[in-house]
């Protein structure tokens, strides 16, 4: 079933990300160069989580129980938090295209919508 395949992909990506981030302690953040192999792996991992949460949201209450038991048993949520805390920059300033408006608050990744363009 799609959720089982998705969980298998997630488990594989968790291992890959752990190999990339294992030397970074929580509290420090990893610098991932845009468009590098590491960047693609991290983006794939985060998009897999986005898809996992979409499945979770759309599932029946019985399936949600099974999904949450699986995520608890595999410690996937713990791993996600460890990875996020090692990937989040100390100052998440948004450097994408912005309209220059004087005296406007600094834009961050938490205030701006991210548009992913597949080319």
CSV table of C-alpha atoms in Angstrom, one decimal:
chain,number,residue,atom,x,y,z
A,1,UNK,CA,0.0,0.0,0.0
A,2,UNK,CA,1.2,3.6,-0.5
A,3,UNK,CA,1.6,4.3,3.2
A,4,UNK,CA,3.9,1.2,3.6
A,5,UNK,CA,6.0,2.3,0.7
A,6,UNK,CA,6.1,5.8,2.1
A,7,UNK,CA,7.2,4.6,5.5
A,8,UNK,CA,10.0,2.5,3.8
A,9,UNK,CA,11.2,5.6,1.9
A,10,UNK,CA,11.1,7.6,5.1
A,11,UNK,CA,13.2,4.9,6.9
A,12,UNK,CA,15.8,5.0,4.2
A,13,UNK,CA,16.0,8.7,4.2
A,14,UNK,CA,16.3,8.8,8.0
A,15,UNK,CA,19.5,6.7,7.7
A,16,UNK,CA,20.9,8.9,4.9
A,17,UNK,CA,20.2,12.1,6.9
A,18,UNK,CA,21.7,10.6,10.0
A,19,UNK,CA,24.9,9.9,8.0
A,20,UNK,CA,25.0,13.5,6.9
A,21,UNK,CA,24.2,15.1,10.3
A,22,UNK,CA,25.7,12.6,12.8
A,23,UNK,CA,28.7,14.9,13.6
A,24,UNK,CA,26.5,17.9,14.2
A,25,UNK,CA,25.3,18.2,17.8
A,26,UNK,CA,21.8,19.4,18.6
A,27,UNK,CA,22.1,23.2,19.3
A,28,UNK,CA,24.5,23.7,16.4
A,29,UNK,CA,23.3,23.8,12.8
A,30,UNK,CA,24.5,22.2,9.6
A,31,UNK,CA,25.3,24.4,6.6
A,32,UNK,CA,23.9,22.6,3.5
A,33,UNK,CA,25.0,24.1,0.2
A,34,UNK,CA,22.0,24.7,-2.2
A,35,UNK,CA,21.7,22.2,-5.0
A,36,UNK,CA,24.4,19.9,-3.5
A,37,UNK,CA,23.7,16.2,-3.1
A,38,UNK,CA,23.1,16.8,0.7
A,39,UNK,CA,20.6,19.5,-0.1
A,40,UNK,CA,18.6,17.2,-2.4
A,41,UNK,CA,18.6,14.5,0.3
A,42,UNK,CA,17.4,16.9,3.0
A,43,UNK,CA,14.7,18.3,0.7
A,44,UNK,CA,13.6,14.8,-0.2
A,45,UNK,CA,13.4,13.9,3.5
A,46,UNK,CA,11.3,17.0,4.3
A,47,UNK,CA,9.0,16.5,1.4
A,48,UNK,CA,8.5,12.9,2.4
A,49,UNK,CA,7.5,14.1,5.9
A,50,UNK,CA,5.1,16.6,4.2
A,51,UNK,CA,3.5,13.7,2.3
A,52,UNK,CA,3.4,11.5,5.4
A,53,UNK,CA,1.5,14.2,7.3
A,54,UNK,CA,-0.9,14.6,4.4
A,55,UNK,CA,-1.6,10.9,4.5
A,56,UNK,CA,-2.1,11.1,8.3
A,57,UNK,CA,-4.5,14.1,8.0
A,58,UNK,CA,-6.6,12.3,5.3
A,59,UNK,CA,-6.7,8.9,7.1
A,60,UNK,CA,-9.5,7.5,9.2
A,61,UNK,CA,-9.1,7.5,13.0
A,62,UNK,CA,-8.3,3.8,13.0
A,63,UNK,CA,-5.5,4.3,10.4
A,64,UNK,CA,-4.2,7.3,12.4
A,65,UNK,CA,-3.8,5.1,15.4
A,66,UNK,CA,-1.8,2.6,13.3
A,67,UNK,CA,0.4,5.4,11.8
A,68,UNK,CA,1.1,7.0,15.1
A,69,UNK,CA,2.0,3.6,16.7
A,70,UNK,CA,4.4,3.0,13.8
A,71,UNK,CA,6.0,6.4,14.1
A,72,UNK,CA,6.3,6.0,17.8
A,73,UNK,CA,7.8,2.5,17.5
A,74,UNK,CA,10.4,3.6,14.9
A,75,UNK,CA,11.1,6.8,16.8
A,76,UNK,CA,10.6,8.7,13.5
A,77,UNK,CA,9.2,11.8,15.2
A,78,UNK,CA,12.2,11.9,17.5
A,79,UNK,CA,14.5,11.7,14.5
A,80,UNK,CA,12.6,14.4,12.7
A,81,UNK,CA,13.0,16.8,15.6
A,82,UNK,CA,16.7,16.0,16.0
A,83,UNK,CA,17.2,16.6,12.2
A,84,UNK,CA,15.2,19.8,12.3
A,85,UNK,CA,17.1,21.2,15.2
A,86,UNK,CA,20.4,20.5,13.4
A,87,UNK,CA,19.1,22.0,10.1
A,88,UNK,CA,17.4,25.1,11.4
A,89,UNK,CA,19.7,28.2,11.1
A,90,UNK,CA,20.2,30.3,14.1
A,91,UNK,CA,18.8,33.3,12.2
A,92,UNK,CA,16.4,32.1,9.5
A,93,UNK,CA,16.5,35.2,7.3
A,94,UNK,CA,14.7,34.8,4.0
A,95,UNK,CA,17.0,35.6,1.1
A,96,UNK,CA,14.6,34.9,-1.7
A,97,UNK,CA,13.0,37.5,-4.0
A,98,UNK,CA,11.4,40.2,-1.9
A,99,UNK,CA,9.9,43.6,-2.7
A,100,UNK,CA,12.1,46.2,-1.1
A,101,UNK,CA,9.8,48.2,1.1
A,102,UNK,CA,11.4,50.7,3.4
A,103,UNK,CA,11.0,50.1,7.2
A,104,UNK,CA,9.4,46.7,6.5
A,105,UNK,CA,10.2,43.9,9.1
A,106,UNK,CA,12.9,41.5,8.2
A,107,UNK,CA,11.5,38.5,6.3
A,108,UNK,CA,12.2,35.0,7.6
A,109,UNK,CA,11.4,31.5,6.5
A,110,UNK,CA,8.6,31.6,9.1
A,111,UNK,CA,6.9,34.7,7.6
A,112,UNK,CA,7.2,34.0,3.9
A,113,UNK,CA,5.5,31.4,1.8
A,114,UNK,CA,8.0,29.1,0.0
A,115,UNK,CA,7.3,28.4,-3.7
A,116,UNK,CA,8.9,25.2,-5.1
A,117,UNK,CA,9.4,25.4,-8.8
A,118,UNK,CA,10.2,22.1,-10.6
A,119,UNK,CA,12.2,22.8,-13.7
